[in-house]
Coordinates of C-alpha atoms in Angstrom, one line a residue:
X308 CA 0.1 0.3 0.1
X309 CA 2.8 2.3 -0.3
X310 CA 4.4 4.5 -3.9
X311 CA 7.1 2.5 -3.3
X312 CA 6.6 -1.4 -2.1
X313 CA 8.9 -3.6 -1.4
X314 CA 8.5 -7.4 -4.1
X315 CA 11.7 -9.5 -2.7
X316 CA 14.2 -9.0 -0.5
X317 CA 17.4 -11.4 -0.1
X318 CA 19.3 -11.0 2.7
X319 CA 21.7 -14.1 4.3
X320 CA 19.8 -16.9 6.2
X321 CA 22.0 -17.1 8.7
X322 CA 20.9 -13.5 9.9
X323 CA 18.4 -13.0 12.5
X324 CA 18.6 -10.0 15.3
X325 CA 19.9 -13.0 17.8
X326 CA 22.6 -12.4 15.9
X327 CA 23.5 -9.1 16.9
X328 CA 23.5 -10.0 20.6
X329 CA 26.1 -12.2 20.7
X330 CA 28.9 -11.2 18.8
X331 CA 30.8 -8.6 20.0
X332 CA 32.0 -7.5 16.6
X333 CA 30.2 -5.3 13.9
X334 CA 28.1 -7.9 11.1
X335 CA 27.9 -6.7 7.7
X336 CA 25.6 -8.1 4.9
X337 CA 24.4 -7.4 1.1
X338 CA 21.3 -7.1 0.9
X339 CA 19.4 -7.6 -2.5
X340 CA 16.1 -5.0 -2.4
X341 CA 13.5 -5.4 -4.8
X342 CA 11.0 -2.6 -5.8
X343 CA 7.0 -2.6 -7.5
X344 CA 6.7 1.1 -8.4
X345 CA 9.1 2.5 -10.5
X346 CA 10.1 -1.8 -11.0
X347 CA 14.2 -1.9 -9.6
X348 CA 15.2 -5.8 -9.4
X349 CA 18.2 -6.9 -6.4
X350 CA 19.2 -3.5 -5.7
X351 CA 22.3 -4.3 -3.8
X352 CA 22.3 -2.4 -0.2
X353 CA 25.5 -2.8 1.7
X354 CA 24.5 -2.5 5.8
X355 CA 27.0 -2.4 8.5
X356 CA 25.6 -3.0 12.8
X357 CA 26.9 -1.8 15.8
X358 CA 25.3 -2.8 19.1
X359 CA 25.0 1.5 20.3
X360 CA 23.9 -0.4 23.9
X361 CA 21.3 -0.2 26.7
X362 CA 18.5 1.8 26.5
X363 CA 15.6 2.5 28.4
X364 CA 12.2 3.1 26.0
X365 CA 8.8 3.8 27.1
X366 CA 6.0 1.9 24.8
X367 CA 2.5 2.9 26.2
X368 CA 3.6 4.1 29.0
X369 CA 5.5 1.1 30.0
X370 CA 9.7 1.3 30.1
X371 CA 11.4 -1.4 29.1
X372 CA 15.5 -1.3 28.9
X373 CA 16.1 -2.8 25.8
X374 CA 19.9 -3.1 23.6
X375 CA 19.5 -0.9 20.8
X376 CA 21.8 -1.9 17.1
X377 CA 22.1 0.6 14.3
X378 CA 22.6 0.0 11.1
X379 CA 24.8 1.7 8.2
X380 CA 22.9 0.8 5.0
X381 CA 24.3 2.2 1.9
X382 CA 23.7 1.4 -1.8
X383 CA 25.8 2.9 -4.7
X384 CA 23.9 2.7 -7.8
X385 CA 21.0 5.0 -6.6
X386 CA 23.4 7.1 -3.7
X387 CA 21.4 5.9 -1.7
X388 CA 22.5 5.8 2.7
X389 CA 20.7 5.6 5.4
X390 CA 20.9 5.1 9.5
X391 CA 18.1 2.5 10.5
X392 CA 17.6 1.4 15.0
X393 CA 16.4 -1.4 16.2
X394 CA 15.5 -1.8 19.9
X395 CA 15.6 -5.2 21.3
X396 CA 15.0 -7.1 24.1
X397 CA 17.1 -9.6 25.6
X398 CA 15.7 -12.7 24.0
X399 CA 17.0 -10.5 20.4
X400 CA 13.1 -10.4 19.5
X401 CA 12.2 -6.1 18.3
X402 CA 10.7 -4.2 20.1
X403 CA 10.6 -0.5 18.1
X404 CA 12.6 0.4 15.4
X405 CA 13.2 3.0 12.6
X406 CA 13.6 2.2 8.8
X407 CA 14.1 3.6 5.8
X408 CA 13.1 0.7 3.4
X409 CA 12.8 2.7 0.7
X410 CA 15.1 5.3 -1.3
X411 CA 11.5 6.8 -2.2
X412 CA 9.9 6.5 1.4
X413 CA 10.9 9.1 4.8
X414 CA 11.5 6.8 7.8
X415 CA 8.4 4.7 9.0
X416 CA 8.3 4.1 13.0
X417 CA 7.2 0.5 14.0
X418 CA 6.4 -0.1 17.8
X419 CA 5.1 -3.9 19.4
X420 CA 3.2 -2.4 22.1
X421 CA 2.6 -6.9 23.4
X422 CA 4.5 -9.4 22.9
X423 CA 2.8 -12.4 20.5
X424 CA 2.4 -15.2 22.5

């Protein structure tokens, strides 16, 4: 329902949010994004992850201590460079994110109010 939807995202199969918390070094990966309008197939995006540290955030009036992970993304093909942020609990569950999913769209913020059971 966006003006520039992701139609396919190819990423390393071993990449998961729990990987962020189990490493003390920076992680680097390549992703491939495809979009519908305008059509763009397999845009190569380089990503570098870094654990910033613990941070207290409020979700629906409740304060949670979460780990902030920063993702720096860059695509040379379309001169796209952004910083995404993810707030994870100890199990690697993402409670909040601020993400750029397309070079044509503004930042999207997602907050989970209740962890699925």
